[in-house]
Amino acid sequence: MSAKPFAFPIKVIPTDIDFMGHVNNARYLSWVQDVVLAHWQKLAPAEEVASKAWVALKHEITYRKPAFLDDEVIAETVLEKIKGARSFYNTVIRRGEDVLAEVKSMWCCLDSETHRPARISSEVAEKFFGLTSARKARAE
């Protein structure tokens, strides 16, 4: 069971552009990181945000269309499930109705001090999924 989508606006700037005149493919991955972290910071309690860090374990990206300088882009992410210290996200990057890229990613939550994997508590998962859905997501 997935959580509600979280939208994050992106402004394409000159440093995003590559030699072909469109956004460099690597920039899409940093946008995914930006939206996932913004989602965490918006919904997780302040003490969890302060005590946890996130690292990407895997990205699977499908590029559909290029983005260009000054495009107004939206990254919309959905937390699909939490399993132990891992979280699984689907992110779609759009310009208007055009899908520019689709990204499936897996992230590991770390304790900020020890840098060891840290499980997401049921109470925190509830902030993202709601009570019943959080239990289902953790059980998968």
N, CA, C and O atoms as a DFTB+ gen file, in Angstrom:
560 C
 N C O
     1  1       0.846      -1.172       0.000
     2  2       0.000       0.000       0.000
     3  2       0.889       1.232       0.000
     4  3       1.779       1.346       0.843
     5  1       0.676       2.119      -0.891
     6  2       1.524       3.305      -0.977
     7  2       0.887       4.494      -0.271
     8  3      -0.318       4.535      -0.024
     9  1       1.741       5.450       0.040
    10  2       1.310       6.686       0.682
    11  2       0.796       7.659      -0.368
    12  3       0.822       7.376      -1.566
    13  1       0.326       8.814       0.105
    14  2      -0.119       9.857      -0.817
    15  2       1.086      10.441      -1.542
    16  3       2.171      10.535      -0.967
    17  1       0.904      10.835      -2.806
    18  2       2.009      11.449      -3.556
    19  2       2.448      12.769      -2.914
    20  3       1.651      13.483      -2.305
    21  1       3.721      13.064      -3.068
    22  2       4.310      14.305      -2.580
    23  2       4.941      15.014      -3.768
    24  3       5.795      14.447      -4.450
    25  1       4.525      16.251      -4.018
    26  2       5.012      17.008      -5.176
    27  2       6.063      18.022      -4.744
    28  3       5.969      18.620      -3.672
    29  1       7.068      18.204      -5.602
    30  2       8.194      19.085      -5.322
    31  2       8.522      19.856      -6.602
    32  3       8.907      19.246      -7.600
    33  1       8.376      21.188      -6.592
    34  2       8.666      21.962      -7.801
    35  2      10.170      22.085      -8.049
    36  3      10.967      22.175      -7.115
    37  1      10.534      22.086      -9.331
    38  2      11.939      22.184      -9.740
    39  2      12.048      23.257     -10.810
    40  3      11.242      23.306     -11.739
    41  1      13.027      24.095     -10.676
    42  2      13.332      25.107     -11.692
    43  2      14.631      24.694     -12.365
    44  3      15.653      24.546     -11.695
    45  1      14.607      24.507     -13.668
    46  2      15.820      24.150     -14.413
    47  2      16.690      25.404     -14.518
    48  3      16.226      26.464     -14.938
    49  1      17.952      25.265     -14.132
    50  2      18.896      26.390     -14.127
    51  2      20.058      26.101     -15.081
    52  3      20.240      24.951     -15.484
    53  1      20.844      27.109     -15.452
    54  2      21.924      26.922     -16.431
    55  2      22.901      25.796     -16.108
    56  3      23.367      25.120     -17.024
    57  1      23.223      25.574     -14.843
    58  2      24.176      24.508     -14.507
    59  2      23.595      23.103     -14.690
    60  3      24.338      22.124     -14.642
    61  1      22.284      22.989     -14.899
    62  2      21.648      21.689     -15.164
    63  2      21.841      21.246     -16.618
    64  3      21.655      20.071     -16.938
    65  1      22.210      22.173     -17.492
    66  2      22.228      21.924     -18.938
    67  2      23.554      21.309     -19.371
    68  3      24.624      21.731     -18.933
    69  1      23.463      20.298     -20.244
    70  2      24.670      19.633     -20.746
    71  2      25.039      20.154     -22.137
    72  3      24.445      21.115     -22.625
    73  1      26.009      19.520     -22.760
    74  2      26.521      19.961     -24.062
    75  2      25.502      19.842     -25.188
    76  3      25.689      20.428     -26.254
    77  1      24.431      19.093     -24.966
    78  2      23.408      18.942     -26.001
    79  2      22.271      19.951     -25.848
    80  3      21.346      19.968     -26.660
    81  1      22.334      20.795     -24.811
    82  2      21.338      21.839     -24.643
    83  2      20.125      21.449     -23.820
    84  3      19.152      22.201     -23.755
    85  1      20.170      20.288     -23.194
    86  2      19.075      19.907     -22.300
    87  2      19.632      19.452     -20.960
    88  3      20.847      19.369     -20.782
    89  1      18.744      19.159     -20.019
    90  2      19.180      18.771     -18.681
    91  2      19.997      17.494     -18.749
    92  3      19.603      16.515     -19.383
    93  1      21.149      17.524     -18.080
    94  2      22.014      16.360     -17.988
    95  2      21.281      15.238     -17.250
    96  3      20.610      15.484     -16.248
    97  1      21.412      14.019     -17.747
    98  2      20.700      12.882     -17.147
    99  2      21.008      12.709     -15.664
   100  3      20.129      12.334     -14.889
   101  1      22.242      12.976     -15.267
   102  2      22.613      12.804     -13.863
   103  2      21.832      13.765     -12.963
   104  3      21.609      13.464     -11.791
   105  1      21.426      14.891     -13.485
   106  2      20.693      15.884     -12.690
   107  2      19.341      15.332     -12.233
   108  3      18.860      15.688     -11.157
   109  1      18.730      14.472     -13.036
   110  2      17.449      13.871     -12.654
   111  2      17.590      13.099     -11.340
   112  3      16.690      13.114     -10.501
   113  1      18.727      12.428     -11.175
   114  2      18.926      11.655      -9.955
   115  2      19.038      12.560      -8.734
   116  3      18.550      12.212      -7.659
   117  1      19.673      13.714      -8.888
   118  2      19.727      14.619      -7.742
   119  2      18.348      15.207      -7.453
   120  3      18.041      15.515      -6.301
   121  1      17.515      15.369      -8.479
   122  2      16.137      15.807      -8.245
   123  2      15.369      14.749      -7.444
   124  3      14.576      15.083      -6.563
   125  1      15.610      13.478      -7.759
   126  2      14.950      12.404      -7.006
   127  2      15.391      12.475      -5.546
   128  3      14.565      12.359      -4.640
   129  1      16.671      12.662      -5.321
   130  2      17.156      12.794      -3.946
   131  2      16.507      13.996      -3.260
   132  3      16.098      13.904      -2.103
   133  1      16.414      15.108      -3.962
   134  2      15.796      16.312      -3.393
   135  2      14.354      16.051      -2.962
   136  3      13.955      16.443      -1.865
   137  1      13.573      15.394      -3.815
   138  2      12.158      15.175      -3.501
   139  2      11.982      14.146      -2.387
   140  3      11.114      14.315      -1.530
   141  1      12.786      13.088      -2.383
   142  2      12.681      12.080      -1.321
   143  2      13.034      12.700       0.027
   144  3      12.331      12.482       1.014
   145  1      14.111      13.465       0.074
   146  2      14.502      14.097       1.336
   147  2      13.492      15.148       1.785
   148  3      13.214      15.262       2.979
   149  1      12.942      15.912       0.854
   150  2      11.922      16.903       1.203
   151  2      10.673      16.218       1.752
   152  3      10.044      16.721       2.683
   153  1      10.318      15.080       1.180
   154  2       9.167      14.298       1.656
   155  2       9.403      13.854       3.100
   156  3       8.526      14.007       3.951
   157  1      10.582      13.307       3.373
   158  2      10.947      12.870       4.719
   159  2      10.894      14.048       5.699
   160  3      10.318      13.935       6.782
   161  1      11.493      15.167       5.315
   162  2      11.561      16.324       6.198
   163  2      10.193      16.929       6.472
   164  3       9.963      17.489       7.543
   165  1       9.293      16.818       5.517
   166  2       7.942      17.382       5.699
   167  2       7.096      16.539       6.653
   168  3       6.367      17.087       7.481
   169  1       7.188      15.206       6.545
   170  2       6.267      14.346       7.295
   171  2       6.841      13.726       8.569
   172  3       6.092      13.445       9.504
   173  1       8.141      13.512       8.619
   174  2       8.730      12.868       9.802
   175  2       8.821      13.874      10.950
   176  3       9.008      15.068      10.719
   177  1       8.689      13.391      12.180
   178  2       8.870      14.275      13.338
   179  2      10.287      14.863      13.348
   180  3      11.233      14.238      12.868
   181  1      10.414      16.068      13.898
   182  2      11.701      16.785      13.895
   183  2      12.836      15.963      14.507
   184  3      13.962      16.001      14.010
   185  1      12.557      15.231      15.565
   186  2      13.613      14.422      16.196
   187  2      14.082      13.289      15.285
   188  3      15.250      12.901      15.329
   189  1      13.179      12.756      14.460
   190  2      13.560      11.721      13.497
   191  2      14.393      12.324      12.364
   192  3      15.390      11.741      11.936
   193  1      13.976      13.487      11.888
   194  2      14.737      14.170      10.835
   195  2      16.154      14.445      11.330
   196  3      17.114      14.267      10.581
   197  1      16.296      14.875      12.580
   198  2      17.609      15.207      13.135
   199  2      18.477      13.973      13.382
   200  3      19.703      14.057      13.317
   201  1      17.856      12.839      13.664
   202  2      18.635      11.654      14.051
   203  2      18.825      10.632      12.933
   204  3      19.477       9.608      13.136
   205  1      18.272      10.896      11.776
   206  2      18.363       9.942      10.665
   207  2      18.956      10.603       9.430
   208  3      18.837      11.812       9.232
   209  1      19.591       9.791       8.613
   210  2      20.117      10.220       7.320
   211  2      19.699       9.175       6.297
   212  3      19.332       8.058       6.661
   213  1      19.753       9.533       5.023
   214  2      19.321       8.628       3.966
   215  2      20.407       8.491       2.910
   216  3      21.056       9.468       2.536
   217  1      20.594       7.269       2.436
   218  2      21.480       7.021       1.296
   219  2      20.722       6.191       0.272
   220  3      19.924       5.319       0.615
   221  1      20.990       6.481      -0.977
   222  2      20.360       5.721      -2.059
   223  2      21.101       4.391      -2.226
   224  3      22.331       4.346      -2.237
   225  1      20.338       3.330      -2.352
   226  2      20.909       2.012      -2.621
   227  2      20.779       1.639      -4.089
   228  3      21.621       0.932      -4.643
   229  1      19.692       2.133      -4.720
   230  2      19.426       1.726      -6.100
   231  2      18.500       2.739      -6.758
   232  3      17.545       3.220      -6.149
   233  1      18.800       3.051      -8.012
   234  2      17.908       3.861      -8.845
   235  2      17.698       3.114     -10.156
   236  3      18.654       2.626     -10.759
   237  1      16.465       3.028     -10.587
   238  2      16.146       2.505     -11.912
   239  2      15.385       3.620     -12.615
   240  3      14.256       3.939     -12.241
   241  1      16.007       4.216     -13.639
   242  2      15.430       5.408     -14.251
   243  2      15.130       5.161     -15.721
   244  3      15.933       4.580     -16.452
   245  1      13.963       5.612     -16.130
   246  2      13.569       5.577     -17.539
   247  2      13.358       7.019     -17.980
   248  3      12.488       7.724     -17.468
   249  1      14.180       7.444     -18.946
   250  2      14.062       8.797     -19.475
   251  2      13.052       8.786     -20.611
   252  3      13.137       7.944     -21.504
   253  1      12.103       9.706     -20.589
   254  2      11.056       9.777     -21.617
   255  2      11.249      10.962     -22.566
   256  3      11.159      10.804     -23.783
   257  1      11.513      12.145     -22.013
   258  2      11.665      13.365     -22.818
   259  2      12.677      14.266     -22.139
   260  3      12.836      14.200     -20.920
   261  1      13.367      15.109     -22.900
   262  2      14.342      16.013     -22.283
   263  2      13.661      17.225     -21.630
   264  3      12.549      17.611     -21.992
   265  1      14.361      17.798     -20.670
   266  2      13.956      19.066     -20.064
   267  2      14.965      20.125     -20.504
   268  3      16.117      19.811     -20.807
   269  1      14.521      21.378     -20.536
   270  2      15.342      22.469     -21.047
   271  2      15.402      23.618     -20.052
   272  3      14.631      23.675     -19.095
   273  1      16.335      24.532     -20.300
   274  2      16.531      25.695     -19.451
   275  2      15.210      26.437     -19.243
   276  3      14.445      26.650     -20.183
   277  1      14.968      26.816     -18.019
   278  2      13.790      27.569     -17.589
   279  2      12.491      26.767     -17.595
   280  3      11.432      27.326     -17.311
   281  1      12.545      25.469     -17.912
   282  2      11.340      24.644     -17.786
   283  2      10.905      24.615     -16.323
   284  3      11.734      24.610     -15.413
   285  1       9.613      24.596     -16.121
   286  2       9.069      24.387     -14.787
   287  2       8.685      22.922     -14.691
   288  3       7.809      22.436     -15.406
   289  1       9.360      22.238     -13.794
   290  2       9.261      20.795     -13.680
   291  2       8.735      20.463     -12.282
   292  3       9.014      21.171     -11.315
   293  1       7.978      19.384     -12.198
   294  2       7.480      18.881     -10.918
   295  2       7.969      17.445     -10.759
   296  3       7.829      16.625     -11.666
   297  1       8.540      17.154      -9.601
   298  2       8.866      15.773      -9.242
   299  2       7.814      15.333      -8.242
   300  3       7.633      15.965      -7.201
   301  1       7.122      14.252      -8.558
   302  2       6.104      13.719      -7.657
   303  2       6.550      12.335      -7.226
   304  3       6.777      11.455      -8.056
   305  1       6.674      12.152      -5.919
   306  2       7.147      10.874      -5.406
   307  2       6.093      10.220      -4.536
   308  3       5.272      10.889      -3.908
   309  1       6.134       8.905      -4.514
   310  2       5.238       8.108      -3.679
   311  2       6.089       7.075      -2.954
   312  3       6.842       6.325      -3.574
   313  1       5.957       7.047      -1.641
   314  2       6.596       6.010      -0.842
   315  2       5.731       4.760      -0.955
   316  3       4.605       4.723      -0.457
   317  1       6.265       3.744      -1.612
   318  2       5.489       2.518      -1.847
   319  2       5.469       1.592      -0.638
   320  3       4.425       1.052      -0.274
   321  1       6.644       1.414      -0.013
   322  2       6.684       0.550       1.169
   323  2       7.968       0.790       1.944
   324  3       8.940       1.354       1.442
   325  1       7.927       0.337       3.191
   326  2       9.086       0.358       4.079
   327  2       9.336      -1.087       4.490
   328  3       8.412      -1.809       4.864
   329  1      10.592      -1.495       4.416
   330  2      10.956      -2.855       4.820
   331  2      12.248      -2.752       5.617
   332  3      13.323      -2.565       5.048
   333  1      12.140      -2.873       6.929
   334  2      13.309      -2.721       7.791
   335  2      13.823      -1.295       7.714
   336  3      13.097      -0.345       8.007
   337  1      15.084      -1.152       7.315
   338  2      15.686       0.178       7.172
   339  2      15.538       0.711       5.750
   340  3      15.961       1.828       5.453
   341  1      14.932      -0.096       4.869
   342  2      14.816       0.312       3.463
   343  2      13.433       0.892       3.156
   344  3      12.407       0.448       3.671
   345  1      13.463       1.902       2.292
   346  2      12.227       2.511       1.796
   347  2      12.256       2.478       0.274
   348  3      13.303       2.670      -0.345
   349  1      11.104       2.233      -0.314
   350  2      10.985       2.081      -1.757
   351  2      10.080       3.186      -2.298
   352  3       8.923       3.314      -1.898
   353  1      10.631       3.979      -3.213
   354  2       9.929       5.128      -3.779
   355  2       9.738       4.981      -5.282
   356  3      10.570       4.395      -5.974
   357  1       8.630       5.524      -5.774
   358  2       8.414       5.730      -7.210
   359  2       8.294       7.234      -7.407
   360  3       7.510       7.898      -6.729
   361  1       9.074       7.762      -8.336
   362  2       9.070       9.195      -8.601
   363  2       8.836       9.418     -10.088
   364  3       9.445       8.757     -10.929
   365  1       7.952      10.351     -10.400
   366  2       7.697      10.747     -11.778
   367  2       8.060      12.226     -11.889
   368  3       7.622      13.049     -11.086
   369  1       8.865      12.545     -12.895
   370  2       9.269      13.924     -13.144
   371  2       8.527      14.388     -14.391
   372  3       8.611      13.764     -15.448
   373  1       7.788      15.515     -14.247
   374  2       6.912      16.000     -15.322
   375  2       7.186      17.465     -15.647
   376  3       7.646      18.238     -14.806
   377  1       6.892      17.812     -16.873
   378  2       6.776      19.205     -17.313
   379  2       5.363      19.314     -17.856
   380  3       5.073      18.826     -18.948
   381  1       4.479      19.955     -17.093
   382  2       3.073      19.967     -17.477
   383  2       2.552      18.544     -17.496
   384  3       2.686      17.813     -16.515
   385  1       1.956      18.151     -18.617
   386  2       1.432      16.790     -18.762
   387  2       2.486      15.799     -19.266
   388  3       2.271      14.588     -19.227
   389  1       3.620      16.315     -19.736
   390  2       4.669      15.459     -20.291
   391  2       5.474      14.783     -19.189
   392  3       6.001      15.449     -18.297
   393  1       5.566      13.456     -19.255
   394  2       6.425      12.705     -18.337
   395  2       7.839      12.755     -18.904
   396  3       8.086      12.316     -20.027
   397  1       8.761      13.296     -18.113
   398  2      10.155      13.399     -18.538
   399  2      10.966      12.180     -18.108
   400  3      11.838      11.713     -18.840
   401  1      10.669      11.672     -16.917
   402  2      11.404      10.509     -16.412
   403  2      10.578       9.809     -15.336
   404  3       9.777      10.428     -14.636
   405  1      10.795       8.510     -15.229
   406  2      10.179       7.691     -14.190
   407  2      11.303       6.984     -13.457
   408  3      12.196       6.407     -14.078
   409  1      11.255       7.031     -12.119
   410  2      12.355       6.487     -11.330
   411  2      11.818       5.618     -10.200
   412  3      10.970       6.048      -9.418
   413  1      12.321       4.403     -10.128
   414  2      12.085       3.536      -8.976
   415  2      13.393       3.567      -8.184
   416  3      14.473       3.355      -8.735
   417  1      13.275       3.834      -6.888
   418  2      14.500       3.911      -6.096
   419  2      14.317       3.243      -4.742
   420  3      13.214       3.166      -4.199
   421  1      15.448       2.762      -4.213
   422  2      15.473       2.136      -2.898
   423  2      16.471       2.917      -2.051
   424  3      17.583       3.211      -2.488
   425  1      16.055       3.245      -0.840
   426  2      16.846       4.071       0.066
   427  2      17.046       3.341       1.384
   428  3      16.198       2.555       1.806
   429  1      18.178       3.610       2.031
   430  2      18.450       3.044       3.345
   431  2      18.487       4.171       4.364
   432  3      19.171       5.177       4.177
   433  1      17.741       3.988       5.442
   434  2      17.744       4.935       6.549
   435  2      18.917       4.592       7.460
   436  3      19.128       3.432       7.814
   437  1      19.677       5.623       7.834
   438  2      20.837       5.434       8.704
   439  2      20.678       6.250       9.980
   440  3      20.063       7.317       9.979
   441  1      21.237       5.736      11.059
   442  2      21.382       6.526      12.267
   443  2      22.442       7.583      11.967
   444  3      23.534       7.239      11.515
   445  1      22.148       8.848      12.206
   446  2      23.058       9.943      11.859
   447  2      24.399       9.879      12.582
   448  3      25.412      10.335      12.050
   449  1      24.413       9.323      13.777
   450  2      25.664       9.260      14.535
   451  2      26.506       8.044      14.184
   452  3      27.710       8.162      13.957
   453  1      25.874       6.869      14.140
   454  2      26.639       5.629      13.923
   455  2      26.799       5.271      12.444
   456  3      27.670       4.485      12.073
   457  1      25.948       5.858      11.613
   458  2      25.892       5.539      10.177
   459  2      25.520       4.082       9.920
   460  3      25.824       3.534       8.860
   461  1      24.871       3.469      10.882
   462  2      24.376       2.099      10.733
   463  2      22.916       2.150      10.306
   464  3      22.212       3.110      10.618
   465  1      22.452       1.120       9.592
   466  2      21.043       1.092       9.200
   467  2      20.120       1.238      10.411
   468  3      20.370       0.682      11.481
   469  1      19.051       2.001      10.207
   470  2      18.079       2.256      11.286
   471  2      16.679       1.978      10.773
   472  3      16.256       2.536       9.760
   473  1      15.971       1.124      11.468
   474  2      14.583       0.829      11.101
   475  2      13.702       2.048      11.337
   476  3      13.950       2.856      12.232
   477  1      12.671       2.158      10.514
   478  2      11.666       3.196      10.688
   479  2      10.602       2.626      11.619
   480  3      10.045       1.561      11.354
   481  1      10.327       3.320      12.684
   482  2       9.329       2.828      13.644
   483  2       7.932       2.864      13.032
   484  3       7.669       3.603      12.083
   485  1       7.053       2.058      13.594
   486  2       5.655       2.043      13.140
   487  2       5.018       3.413      13.305
   488  3       4.223       3.841      12.469
   489  1       5.373       4.102      14.392
   490  2       4.800       5.429      14.648
   491  2       5.193       6.414      13.549
   492  3       4.372       7.223      13.118
   493  1       6.435       6.349      13.100
   494  2       6.887       7.247      12.033
   495  2       6.261       6.821      10.705
   496  3       5.827       7.671       9.927
   497  1       6.211       5.529      10.441
   498  2       5.597       5.043       9.201
   499  2       4.146       5.495       9.096
   500  3       3.661       5.782       8.001
   501  1       3.453       5.560      10.229
   502  2       2.064       6.011      10.233
   503  2       1.923       7.439       9.701
   504  3       0.892       7.786       9.125
   505  1       2.945       8.261       9.888
   506  2       2.912       9.645       9.381
   507  2       2.859       9.652       7.852
   508  3       2.329      10.587       7.251
   509  1       3.403       8.616       7.228
   510  2       3.463       8.536       5.776
   511  2       2.309       7.746       5.176
   512  3       1.817       8.084       4.100
   513  1       1.877       6.696       5.866
   514  2       0.882       5.781       5.320
   515  2      -0.468       5.830       6.005
   516  3      -1.466       5.428       5.408
   517  1      -0.531       6.297       7.207
   518  2      -1.723       6.131       8.021
   519  2      -1.574       4.834       8.803
   520  3      -0.727       4.009       8.459
   521  1      -2.352       4.638       9.816
   522  2      -2.194       3.525      10.743
   523  2      -2.272       2.160      10.070
   524  3      -1.320       1.385      10.170
   525  1      -3.348       1.842       9.400
   526  2      -3.539       0.520       8.808
   527  2      -2.562       0.278       7.669
   528  3      -1.966      -0.795       7.579
   529  1      -2.395       1.261       6.805
   530  2      -1.499       1.103       5.662
   531  2      -0.063       0.952       6.106
   532  3       0.693       0.213       5.476
   533  1       0.342       1.628       7.173
   534  2       1.728       1.537       7.659
   535  2       2.032       0.109       8.100
   536  3       3.111      -0.416       7.828
   537  1       1.073      -0.513       8.781
   538  2       1.285      -1.886       9.221
   539  2       1.402      -2.842       8.018
   540  3       2.228      -3.755       8.010
   541  1       0.557      -2.607       7.010
   542  2       0.626      -3.438       5.810
   543  2       1.953      -3.234       5.085
   544  3       2.577      -4.201       4.646
   545  1       2.383      -1.984       4.958
   546  2       3.617      -1.677       4.237
   547  2       4.824      -2.303       4.934
   548  3       5.730      -2.797       4.263
   549  1       4.852      -2.292       6.261
   550  2       5.978      -2.855       7.000
   551  2       5.943      -4.387       6.926
   552  3       6.990      -5.030       7.003
   553  1       4.754      -4.975       6.779
   554  2       4.631      -6.418       6.754
   555  2       5.077      -7.030       5.444
   556  3       5.392      -8.219       5.392
   557  1       5.109      -6.235       4.379
   558  2       5.456      -6.790       3.057
   559  2       6.913      -7.129       2.938
   560  3       7.353      -7.602       1.890
